[in-house]
Amino acid sequence: MPAISAQAPGKTILCGEHAVVYGQPAIAIPVTQVQARAVVTANPRGAANQIHIIAPDIQLDDYLENLAESHPIKRLFTSLRHSLNLSHFPAFDLRITSTIPIAGGMGSGAAVSVAVLRAVSQFLGHPMNNEQISSLTFEVEKSYHGTPSGIDNTVITYARPIFFIRGQPFETLHAIHPLTFLIADSGVRSETATVVGDVRQAWKKNPEHYEALFHAIGTLTVQVRRRLERGPTEEIGGFLTANHQLLQELGVSSPELDRLVNAALAAGAQGAKLTGAGRGGNILALVGEDKMASVSQALRDAGAVNLYQTNLMPSHDEVEK
Ligand code: PMV
Protein backbone atom coordinates (compact mmCIF):
# COMPACT_ATOMS: atom_id res chain seq x y z
CA MET A 1 0.00 0.00 0.00
CA PRO A 2 1.50 3.38 -0.96
CA ALA A 3 2.03 6.03 1.73
CA ILE A 4 -0.86 8.46 2.21
CA SER A 5 -0.03 12.09 2.78
CA ALA A 6 -2.05 15.20 3.53
CA GLN A 7 -1.24 18.77 4.34
CA ALA A 8 -2.75 21.91 5.79
CA PRO A 9 -1.64 25.55 5.57
CA GLY A 10 -0.83 28.08 8.25
CA LYS A 11 -3.12 31.04 8.80
CA THR A 12 -3.11 34.65 9.77
CA ILE A 13 -5.91 36.76 11.20
CA LEU A 14 -6.49 39.90 9.15
CA CYS A 15 -8.65 41.54 11.78
CA GLY A 16 -10.96 40.78 14.67
CA GLU A 17 -8.83 38.55 16.92
CA HIS A 18 -9.90 38.45 20.61
CA ALA A 19 -13.16 40.25 19.81
CA VAL A 20 -14.14 37.09 17.88
CA VAL A 21 -14.12 35.12 21.15
CA TYR A 22 -16.92 37.49 22.32
CA GLY A 23 -19.16 37.11 19.29
CA GLN A 24 -17.72 39.79 16.99
CA PRO A 25 -16.75 38.95 13.38
CA ALA A 26 -13.16 38.30 12.30
CA ILE A 27 -11.39 37.74 8.99
CA ALA A 28 -8.69 35.11 8.52
CA ILE A 29 -6.69 34.02 5.48
CA PRO A 30 -4.65 30.87 4.83
CA VAL A 31 -0.86 31.22 4.56
CA THR A 32 0.03 28.55 2.03
CA GLN A 33 3.76 29.32 2.10
CA VAL A 34 3.94 27.35 5.35
CA GLN A 35 2.40 23.91 5.72
CA ALA A 36 1.97 21.03 8.14
CA ARG A 37 2.25 17.62 6.54
CA ALA A 38 1.33 14.12 7.72
CA VAL A 39 2.43 10.91 5.98
CA VAL A 40 0.97 7.53 6.94
CA THR A 41 2.71 4.30 5.99
CA ALA A 42 1.14 0.91 6.68
CA ASN A 43 2.98 -1.53 8.89
CA PRO A 44 1.38 -4.85 7.89
CA ARG A 45 3.48 -6.85 10.36
CA GLY A 46 2.78 -4.63 13.36
CA ALA A 47 0.35 -5.48 16.17
CA ALA A 48 -2.98 -3.65 16.60
CA ASN A 49 -2.62 -0.08 17.96
CA GLN A 50 1.10 -0.04 17.21
CA ILE A 51 1.37 3.51 15.92
CA HIS A 52 4.85 4.87 15.53
CA ILE A 53 4.95 8.67 15.50
CA ILE A 54 7.91 10.56 14.14
CA ALA A 55 7.72 14.36 14.47
CA PRO A 56 11.26 15.74 14.20
CA ASP A 57 10.16 19.38 14.71
CA ILE A 58 9.12 18.59 18.28
CA GLN A 59 11.77 15.88 18.86
CA LEU A 60 9.15 13.16 19.02
CA ASP A 61 9.95 9.58 17.97
CA ASP A 62 7.80 7.22 19.99
CA TYR A 63 4.78 4.93 20.02
CA LEU A 64 1.36 6.45 20.59
CA GLU A 65 0.74 4.24 23.62
CA ASN A 66 3.76 5.82 25.38
CA LEU A 67 2.41 9.37 25.09
CA ALA A 68 0.68 10.99 28.08
CA GLU A 69 -3.11 11.29 27.78
CA SER A 70 -2.69 15.08 27.78
CA HIS A 71 -0.32 15.05 24.77
CA PRO A 72 -2.01 16.86 21.85
CA ILE A 73 -1.34 13.96 19.46
CA LYS A 74 -2.70 11.42 21.93
CA ARG A 75 -5.82 13.58 22.36
CA LEU A 76 -6.21 13.79 18.62
CA PHE A 77 -6.15 10.01 18.25
CA THR A 78 -8.53 9.49 21.16
CA SER A 79 -11.02 11.89 19.52
CA LEU A 80 -10.52 10.22 16.14
CA ARG A 81 -11.13 6.75 17.54
CA HIS A 82 -14.34 7.86 19.27
CA SER A 83 -15.51 9.75 16.23
CA LEU A 84 -15.00 6.79 13.88
CA ASN A 85 -16.24 4.36 16.51
CA LEU A 86 -13.17 2.14 16.17
CA SER A 87 -12.22 -0.48 18.75
CA HIS A 88 -8.57 -0.36 17.66
CA PHE A 89 -6.21 1.01 15.00
CA PRO A 90 -4.18 -1.12 12.59
CA ALA A 91 -0.40 -0.65 12.89
CA PHE A 92 1.13 2.22 10.95
CA ASP A 93 3.89 4.81 10.97
CA LEU A 94 2.96 8.48 11.04
CA ARG A 95 5.49 11.14 10.09
CA ILE A 96 4.57 14.73 10.93
CA THR A 97 6.55 17.70 9.65
CA SER A 98 5.70 21.38 9.63
CA THR A 99 7.20 24.64 8.42
CA ILE A 100 4.68 26.65 10.48
CA PRO A 101 6.38 28.36 13.45
CA ILE A 102 5.22 26.85 16.76
CA ALA A 103 3.33 29.17 19.17
CA GLY A 104 3.68 32.05 16.72
CA GLY A 105 0.00 32.71 16.02
CA MET A 106 0.02 30.97 12.64
CA GLY A 107 -2.08 28.01 13.71
CA SER A 108 0.62 25.36 13.82
CA GLY A 109 -1.28 23.11 16.26
CA ALA A 110 -4.54 23.22 14.31
CA ALA A 111 -2.72 22.62 11.01
CA VAL A 112 -1.01 19.52 12.40
CA SER A 113 -4.39 18.22 13.61
CA VAL A 114 -6.02 18.82 10.22
CA ALA A 115 -3.19 17.16 8.27
CA VAL A 116 -3.11 14.14 10.61
CA LEU A 117 -6.90 13.69 10.58
CA ARG A 118 -6.96 13.88 6.77
CA ALA A 119 -4.15 11.39 6.24
CA VAL A 120 -5.12 8.92 8.98
CA SER A 121 -8.86 8.89 8.23
CA GLN A 122 -8.10 8.24 4.58
CA PHE A 123 -5.65 5.49 5.50
CA LEU A 124 -8.31 3.86 7.68
CA GLY A 125 -10.76 3.85 4.78
CA HIS A 126 -13.06 6.42 6.48
CA PRO A 127 -12.00 9.69 4.81
CA MET A 128 -13.41 12.60 6.77
CA ASN A 129 -14.92 15.60 5.02
CA ASN A 130 -13.91 19.17 5.86
CA GLU A 131 -16.80 19.67 8.24
CA GLN A 132 -15.83 16.62 10.28
CA ILE A 133 -12.14 17.53 10.24
CA SER A 134 -12.81 21.12 11.30
CA SER A 135 -15.12 20.14 14.16
CA LEU A 136 -12.79 17.43 15.47
CA THR A 137 -9.84 19.85 15.34
CA PHE A 138 -11.99 22.35 17.25
CA GLU A 139 -12.69 19.74 19.95
CA VAL A 140 -8.98 19.08 20.37
CA GLU A 141 -8.15 22.82 20.41
CA LYS A 142 -10.78 23.30 23.12
CA SER A 143 -9.15 20.72 25.34
CA TYR A 144 -6.03 22.85 25.71
CA HIS A 145 -7.01 26.38 24.67
CA GLY A 146 -10.08 26.73 26.87
CA THR A 147 -12.35 29.01 24.83
CA PRO A 148 -11.19 29.09 21.20
CA SER A 149 -13.53 30.87 18.81
CA GLY A 150 -13.14 28.20 16.12
CA ILE A 151 -11.59 30.54 13.56
CA ASP A 152 -8.23 28.69 13.38
CA ASN A 153 -9.64 25.22 12.64
CA THR A 154 -12.05 26.70 10.09
CA VAL A 155 -9.61 28.75 7.99
CA ILE A 156 -6.99 26.00 8.10
CA THR A 157 -9.36 23.18 7.15
CA TYR A 158 -11.05 25.03 4.29
CA ALA A 159 -7.86 26.85 3.22
CA ARG A 160 -9.66 29.94 1.95
CA PRO A 161 -10.21 33.50 3.19
CA ILE A 162 -13.12 33.57 5.64
CA PHE A 163 -15.44 35.99 7.40
CA PHE A 164 -16.14 34.24 10.67
CA ILE A 165 -18.59 34.71 13.52
CA ARG A 166 -18.37 32.25 16.38
CA GLY A 167 -21.06 29.56 16.25
CA GLN A 168 -22.27 30.52 12.77
CA PRO A 169 -21.47 29.04 9.35
CA PHE A 170 -18.48 30.90 7.92
CA GLU A 171 -18.58 32.91 4.69
CA THR A 172 -15.91 32.72 1.99
CA LEU A 173 -14.46 36.11 1.07
CA HIS A 174 -13.88 37.11 -2.53
CA ALA A 175 -11.49 40.03 -2.77
CA ILE A 176 -11.83 42.29 -5.80
CA HIS A 177 -8.10 43.06 -6.08
CA PRO A 178 -5.03 41.05 -5.12
CA LEU A 179 -3.47 42.19 -1.85
CA THR A 180 -0.05 41.32 -0.53
CA PHE A 181 0.77 40.96 3.14
CA LEU A 182 4.09 40.62 4.86
CA ILE A 183 4.03 38.65 8.09
CA ALA A 184 6.92 39.35 10.43
CA ASP A 185 7.81 37.09 13.33
CA SER A 186 8.90 38.93 16.49
CA GLY A 187 10.70 35.78 17.66
CA VAL A 188 8.86 36.06 20.99
CA ARG A 189 6.79 32.96 21.75
CA SER A 190 3.47 33.43 23.48
CA GLU A 191 0.71 31.04 24.51
CA THR A 192 -2.70 31.86 23.09
CA ALA A 193 -4.50 30.39 26.13
CA THR A 194 -2.63 32.71 28.53
CA VAL A 195 -3.33 35.87 26.54
CA VAL A 196 -6.99 34.93 25.95
CA GLY A 197 -7.29 34.17 29.69
CA ASP A 198 -5.82 37.58 30.64
CA VAL A 199 -8.27 39.36 28.35
CA ARG A 200 -11.10 37.41 30.00
CA GLN A 201 -9.96 38.51 33.49
CA ALA A 202 -9.78 42.14 32.36
CA TRP A 203 -13.22 41.88 30.73
CA LYS A 204 -14.72 40.44 33.93
CA LYS A 205 -13.36 43.38 35.93
CA ASN A 206 -14.56 46.02 33.49
CA PRO A 207 -17.10 44.49 31.10
CA GLU A 208 -18.46 47.74 29.68
CA HIS A 209 -15.07 49.07 28.65
CA TYR A 210 -13.97 45.79 27.08
CA GLU A 211 -17.24 45.19 25.29
CA ALA A 212 -16.96 48.66 23.76
CA LEU A 213 -13.48 47.73 22.50
CA PHE A 214 -14.72 44.40 21.09
CA HIS A 215 -17.58 46.17 19.38
CA ALA A 216 -15.24 48.75 17.84
CA ILE A 217 -13.04 45.93 16.52
CA GLY A 218 -16.09 44.18 15.06
CA THR A 219 -17.12 47.39 13.30
CA LEU A 220 -13.64 47.71 11.76
CA THR A 221 -13.82 44.09 10.59
CA VAL A 222 -17.08 44.75 8.76
CA GLN A 223 -15.49 47.82 7.12
CA VAL A 224 -12.50 45.76 6.00
CA ARG A 225 -14.77 43.10 4.53
CA ARG A 226 -16.69 45.72 2.56
CA ARG A 227 -13.46 47.22 1.14
CA LEU A 228 -12.07 43.79 0.29
CA GLU A 229 -15.16 42.80 -1.63
CA ARG A 230 -16.17 46.14 -3.14
CA GLY A 231 -13.24 48.53 -2.68
CA PRO A 232 -11.70 50.93 -2.42
CA THR A 233 -8.99 48.54 -1.22
CA GLU A 234 -6.68 51.53 -0.55
CA GLU A 235 -8.71 52.17 2.59
CA ILE A 236 -8.03 48.75 4.13
CA GLY A 237 -4.60 49.63 5.54
CA GLY A 238 -5.98 52.40 7.75
CA PHE A 239 -8.53 50.03 9.26
CA LEU A 240 -5.85 47.46 10.03
CA THR A 241 -3.71 50.04 11.83
CA ALA A 242 -6.78 51.22 13.76
CA ASN A 243 -7.37 47.58 14.74
CA HIS A 244 -3.80 47.44 16.13
CA GLN A 245 -4.52 50.48 18.31
CA LEU A 246 -7.60 48.76 19.73
CA LEU A 247 -5.53 45.62 20.41
CA GLN A 248 -3.04 47.82 22.28
CA GLU A 249 -5.93 49.08 24.39
CA LEU A 250 -6.93 45.49 25.05
CA GLY A 251 -3.44 44.98 26.47
CA VAL A 252 -2.29 42.29 24.05
CA SER A 253 0.48 44.10 22.21
CA SER A 254 4.10 44.30 23.35
CA PRO A 255 7.10 46.59 22.76
CA GLU A 256 8.48 44.13 20.17
CA LEU A 257 5.19 44.00 18.24
CA ASP A 258 4.74 47.78 18.40
CA ARG A 259 8.27 48.28 17.11
CA LEU A 260 7.56 46.04 14.10
CA VAL A 261 4.23 47.74 13.36
CA ASN A 262 5.80 51.21 13.55
CA ALA A 263 8.75 50.19 11.38
CA ALA A 264 6.44 48.78 8.67
CA LEU A 265 4.33 51.94 8.65
CA ALA A 266 7.36 54.24 8.57
CA ALA A 267 8.74 52.29 5.58
CA GLY A 268 5.54 52.76 3.59
CA ALA A 269 3.21 49.87 4.51
CA GLN A 270 -0.46 50.79 3.92
CA GLY A 271 -1.38 49.40 7.32
CA ALA A 272 0.01 47.11 10.02
CA LYS A 273 -1.15 45.28 13.12
CA LEU A 274 -0.33 42.38 15.37
CA THR A 275 -2.00 39.15 14.29
CA GLY A 276 -3.25 36.32 16.50
CA ALA A 277 -3.26 36.33 20.27
CA GLY A 278 -0.46 38.89 20.65
CA ARG A 279 2.23 39.56 23.31
CA GLY A 280 4.51 37.75 20.87
CA GLY A 281 4.21 35.95 17.58
CA ASN A 282 3.64 37.94 14.42
CA ILE A 283 2.54 41.22 12.95
CA LEU A 284 1.12 41.59 9.47
CA ALA A 285 1.55 44.53 7.14
CA LEU A 286 -0.40 45.36 3.99
CA VAL A 287 2.27 46.32 1.49
CA GLY A 288 2.15 47.61 -2.09
CA GLU A 289 4.49 45.99 -4.63
CA ASP A 290 6.67 49.13 -4.82
CA LYS A 291 7.31 49.15 -1.05
CA MET A 292 7.95 45.43 -0.59
CA ALA A 293 11.76 45.69 -0.44
CA SER A 294 11.86 48.72 1.86
CA VAL A 295 9.24 47.36 4.28
CA SER A 296 10.98 43.95 4.39
CA GLN A 297 14.30 45.62 5.22
CA ALA A 298 12.71 47.87 7.85
CA LEU A 299 11.07 44.84 9.51
CA ARG A 300 14.36 42.97 9.65
CA ASP A 301 16.11 46.04 11.08
CA ALA A 302 13.35 46.29 13.71
CA GLY A 303 14.02 42.72 14.90
CA ALA A 304 11.91 40.40 12.73
CA VAL A 305 13.44 36.92 12.87
CA ASN A 306 11.39 35.61 9.93
CA LEU A 307 9.36 37.13 7.13
CA TYR A 308 6.56 35.47 5.17
CA GLN A 309 4.73 36.89 2.22
CA THR A 310 1.16 35.88 1.49
CA ASN A 311 -1.28 37.02 -1.16
CA LEU A 312 -5.02 37.38 -1.06
CA MET A 313 -6.10 36.69 -4.62
CA PRO A 314 -9.22 38.18 -6.27
CA SER A 315 -11.23 35.04 -6.74
CA HIS A 316 -11.09 31.87 -4.84
CA ASP A 317 -12.39 28.66 -6.33
CA GLU A 318 -14.98 26.91 -4.27
CA VAL A 319 -13.72 23.62 -2.94
CA GLU A 320 -15.49 20.68 -1.39
CA LYS A 321 -17.33 21.60 1.82
O1 PMV B 1 -4.07 31.07 17.60
P1 PMV B 1 -3.76 32.52 17.57
O2 PMV B 1 -2.65 32.93 18.47
O3 PMV B 1 -3.68 33.07 16.19
O4 PMV B 1 -5.01 33.32 18.25
C1 PMV B 1 -6.29 33.03 17.91
C2 PMV B 1 -7.11 34.25 17.91
C3 PMV B 1 -7.85 34.61 19.18
O5 PMV B 1 -8.94 35.43 18.75
C4 PMV B 1 -6.95 35.43 20.10
C5 PMV B 1 -8.38 33.41 19.94
C6 PMV B 1 -9.50 32.66 19.22
O6 PMV B 1 -9.76 31.53 19.62
O7 PMV B 1 -10.12 33.20 18.29
XYZ file of C-alpha atoms and ligand atoms in Angstrom:
335
model
C 0.000 0.000 0.000
C 1.503 3.379 -0.955
C 2.030 6.029 1.726
C -0.863 8.461 2.207
C -0.034 12.090 2.778
C -2.053 15.197 3.528
C -1.240 18.766 4.345
C -2.752 21.910 5.787
C -1.640 25.550 5.569
C -0.835 28.076 8.254
C -3.122 31.040 8.796
C -3.110 34.647 9.772
C -5.914 36.764 11.201
C -6.486 39.904 9.151
C -8.654 41.544 11.777
C -10.957 40.779 14.673
C -8.826 38.550 16.924
C -9.895 38.449 20.606
C -13.163 40.248 19.806
C -14.138 37.088 17.875
C -14.122 35.122 21.152
C -16.923 37.486 22.324
C -19.158 37.114 19.289
C -17.724 39.786 16.985
C -16.752 38.951 13.381
C -13.158 38.305 12.300
C -11.393 37.744 8.987
C -8.687 35.115 8.519
C -6.691 34.023 5.485
C -4.646 30.874 4.831
C -0.862 31.220 4.560
C 0.030 28.551 2.031
C 3.762 29.322 2.095
C 3.941 27.351 5.346
C 2.399 23.913 5.719
C 1.966 21.031 8.138
C 2.247 17.618 6.537
C 1.333 14.115 7.720
C 2.434 10.911 5.984
C 0.971 7.527 6.939
C 2.711 4.299 5.985
C 1.138 0.914 6.677
C 2.981 -1.528 8.890
C 1.379 -4.854 7.887
C 3.475 -6.849 10.356
C 2.783 -4.634 13.360
C 0.349 -5.476 16.169
C -2.977 -3.647 16.599
C -2.622 -0.081 17.962
C 1.103 -0.042 17.210
C 1.370 3.506 15.917
C 4.854 4.867 15.528
C 4.953 8.668 15.502
C 7.908 10.563 14.135
C 7.722 14.361 14.472
C 11.264 15.740 14.200
C 10.161 19.381 14.711
C 9.117 18.586 18.281
C 11.771 15.876 18.861
C 9.155 13.155 19.019
C 9.947 9.585 17.966
C 7.798 7.224 19.992
C 4.782 4.934 20.020
C 1.356 6.449 20.585
C 0.735 4.242 23.622
C 3.755 5.816 25.378
C 2.413 9.373 25.092
C 0.679 10.989 28.081
C -3.114 11.291 27.785
C -2.692 15.081 27.778
C -0.322 15.046 24.768
C -2.013 16.860 21.849
C -1.336 13.965 19.463
C -2.705 11.419 21.933
C -5.824 13.584 22.364
C -6.213 13.792 18.623
C -6.148 10.008 18.250
C -8.531 9.487 21.160
C -11.016 11.888 19.520
C -10.522 10.224 16.143
C -11.126 6.746 17.541
C -14.342 7.863 19.267
C -15.514 9.748 16.230
C -14.998 6.793 13.885
C -16.242 4.360 16.511
C -13.172 2.140 16.173
C -12.217 -0.480 18.745
C -8.575 -0.363 17.660
C -6.209 1.011 15.004
C -4.180 -1.117 12.589
C -0.403 -0.652 12.889
C 1.135 2.221 10.952
C 3.892 4.813 10.970
C 2.961 8.484 11.037
C 5.488 11.139 10.095
C 4.571 14.734 10.930
C 6.549 17.701 9.652
C 5.701 21.377 9.628
C 7.196 24.635 8.417
C 4.680 26.652 10.484
C 6.377 28.358 13.453
C 5.219 26.854 16.758
C 3.326 29.172 19.169
C 3.680 32.053 16.721
C -0.002 32.713 16.019
C 0.021 30.966 12.643
C -2.084 28.015 13.706
C 0.622 25.359 13.818
C -1.277 23.106 16.257
C -4.536 23.222 14.309
C -2.724 22.616 11.010
C -1.005 19.517 12.396
C -4.386 18.224 13.614
C -6.017 18.820 10.222
C -3.191 17.159 8.270
C -3.111 14.137 10.609
C -6.900 13.688 10.576
C -6.961 13.882 6.770
C -4.153 11.392 6.244
C -5.116 8.923 8.977
C -8.863 8.893 8.233
C -8.102 8.239 4.581
C -5.646 5.487 5.501
C -8.314 3.864 7.685
C -10.765 3.851 4.779
C -13.061 6.423 6.477
C -11.996 9.687 4.809
C -13.415 12.602 6.772
C -14.925 15.598 5.018
C -13.912 19.173 5.857
C -16.802 19.673 8.236
C -15.828 16.623 10.285
C -12.141 17.531 10.237
C -12.808 21.117 11.304
C -15.117 20.141 14.157
C -12.787 17.428 15.472
C -9.845 19.852 15.339
C -11.995 22.352 17.252
C -12.694 19.741 19.948
C -8.983 19.078 20.366
C -8.147 22.817 20.414
C -10.783 23.298 23.119
C -9.147 20.719 25.340
C -6.028 22.851 25.711
C -7.010 26.377 24.669
C -10.080 26.734 26.868
C -12.347 29.011 24.828
C -11.189 29.094 21.202
C -13.530 30.870 18.814
C -13.139 28.201 16.117
C -11.586 30.541 13.558
C -8.229 28.690 13.377
C -9.641 25.223 12.641
C -12.049 26.703 10.086
C -9.609 28.751 7.987
C -6.992 26.004 8.096
C -9.362 23.177 7.154
C -11.050 25.030 4.294
C -7.863 26.855 3.216
C -9.656 29.941 1.946
C -10.213 33.504 3.190
C -13.118 33.568 5.643
C -15.438 35.988 7.403
C -16.144 34.241 10.670
C -18.590 34.706 13.523
C -18.372 32.252 16.378
C -21.056 29.558 16.252
C -22.273 30.520 12.769
C -21.472 29.038 9.348
C -18.475 30.901 7.920
C -18.579 32.908 4.690
C -15.908 32.715 1.994
C -14.462 36.109 1.066
C -13.885 37.110 -2.529
C -11.491 40.028 -2.766
C -11.832 42.291 -5.802
C -8.099 43.062 -6.078
C -5.030 41.049 -5.120
C -3.474 42.188 -1.851
C -0.046 41.321 -0.528
C 0.766 40.963 3.140
C 4.090 40.624 4.859
C 4.033 38.645 8.086
C 6.918 39.349 10.426
C 7.807 37.090 13.334
C 8.904 38.926 16.491
C 10.699 35.782 17.659
C 8.861 36.059 20.991
C 6.788 32.960 21.751
C 3.474 33.427 23.476
C 0.714 31.044 24.514
C -2.704 31.858 23.091
C -4.504 30.394 26.127
C -2.631 32.709 28.528
C -3.331 35.875 26.541
C -6.988 34.931 25.950
C -7.286 34.172 29.695
C -5.817 37.577 30.639
C -8.273 39.362 28.347
C -11.098 37.414 30.000
C -9.960 38.508 33.487
C -9.777 42.137 32.365
C -13.222 41.879 30.728
C -14.719 40.439 33.925
C -13.364 43.384 35.934
C -14.558 46.019 33.490
C -17.100 44.488 31.101
C -18.458 47.740 29.679
C -15.071 49.072 28.651
C -13.974 45.793 27.080
C -17.239 45.191 25.289
C -16.957 48.662 23.755
C -13.480 47.733 22.496
C -14.720 44.400 21.094
C -17.579 46.167 19.384
C -15.236 48.754 17.842
C -13.036 45.928 16.518
C -16.086 44.182 15.061
C -17.121 47.393 13.304
C -13.642 47.709 11.759
C -13.815 44.095 10.590
C -17.077 44.747 8.761
C -15.487 47.820 7.119
C -12.498 45.759 6.001
C -14.765 43.105 4.530
C -16.686 45.721 2.561
C -13.455 47.224 1.143
C -12.066 43.790 0.286
C -15.165 42.796 -1.634
C -16.171 46.136 -3.143
C -13.241 48.526 -2.680
C -11.699 50.931 -2.424
C -8.990 48.540 -1.218
C -6.676 51.528 -0.548
C -8.708 52.168 2.591
C -8.033 48.750 4.131
C -4.602 49.632 5.544
C -5.980 52.404 7.747
C -8.535 50.027 9.264
C -5.850 47.456 10.032
C -3.710 50.038 11.826
C -6.778 51.216 13.762
C -7.366 47.582 14.743
C -3.804 47.441 16.134
C -4.520 50.483 18.306
C -7.596 48.763 19.732
C -5.527 45.624 20.406
C -3.038 47.817 22.284
C -5.927 49.076 24.390
C -6.934 45.485 25.054
C -3.439 44.981 26.466
C -2.291 42.286 24.050
C 0.483 44.101 22.209
C 4.100 44.298 23.354
C 7.100 46.590 22.764
C 8.477 44.131 20.174
C 5.194 44.002 18.236
C 4.735 47.784 18.403
C 8.270 48.278 17.110
C 7.563 46.038 14.100
C 4.226 47.741 13.360
C 5.801 51.211 13.546
C 8.753 50.187 11.378
C 6.436 48.779 8.672
C 4.325 51.944 8.650
C 7.364 54.244 8.570
C 8.736 52.294 5.580
C 5.537 52.761 3.589
C 3.206 49.871 4.509
C -0.457 50.788 3.918
C -1.381 49.396 7.323
C 0.006 47.108 10.016
C -1.154 45.284 13.122
C -0.327 42.381 15.370
C -2.002 39.154 14.294
C -3.247 36.316 16.502
C -3.263 36.332 20.268
C -0.458 38.886 20.653
C 2.229 39.562 23.308
C 4.506 37.748 20.874
C 4.206 35.952 17.575
C 3.644 37.943 14.423
C 2.544 41.217 12.950
C 1.116 41.593 9.475
C 1.547 44.529 7.144
C -0.395 45.357 3.989
C 2.266 46.321 1.486
C 2.149 47.608 -2.090
C 4.492 45.992 -4.629
C 6.670 49.130 -4.817
C 7.306 49.153 -1.049
C 7.953 45.426 -0.591
C 11.756 45.689 -0.443
C 11.862 48.723 1.858
C 9.240 47.356 4.279
C 10.983 43.953 4.387
C 14.296 45.616 5.220
C 12.707 47.869 7.850
C 11.067 44.844 9.513
C 14.360 42.969 9.653
C 16.106 46.040 11.081
C 13.346 46.287 13.713
C 14.025 42.724 14.896
C 11.906 40.402 12.729
C 13.437 36.921 12.875
C 11.389 35.613 9.933
C 9.355 37.135 7.131
C 6.562 35.473 5.168
C 4.732 36.889 2.217
C 1.160 35.884 1.491
C -1.284 37.018 -1.165
C -5.021 37.385 -1.061
C -6.099 36.691 -4.621
C -9.222 38.178 -6.271
C -11.233 35.044 -6.745
C -11.094 31.865 -4.837
C -12.388 28.663 -6.333
C -14.981 26.912 -4.269
C -13.716 23.619 -2.938
C -15.495 20.676 -1.386
C -17.326 21.596 1.821
O -4.072 31.070 17.603
P -3.764 32.524 17.575
O -2.649 32.930 18.469
O -3.680 33.074 16.191
O -5.006 33.321 18.249
C -6.285 33.028 17.913
C -7.106 34.254 17.910
C -7.849 34.612 19.182
O -8.935 35.430 18.747
C -6.948 35.429 20.097
C -8.377 33.412 19.941
C -9.498 32.665 19.217
O -9.764 31.527 19.617
O -10.122 33.200 18.290
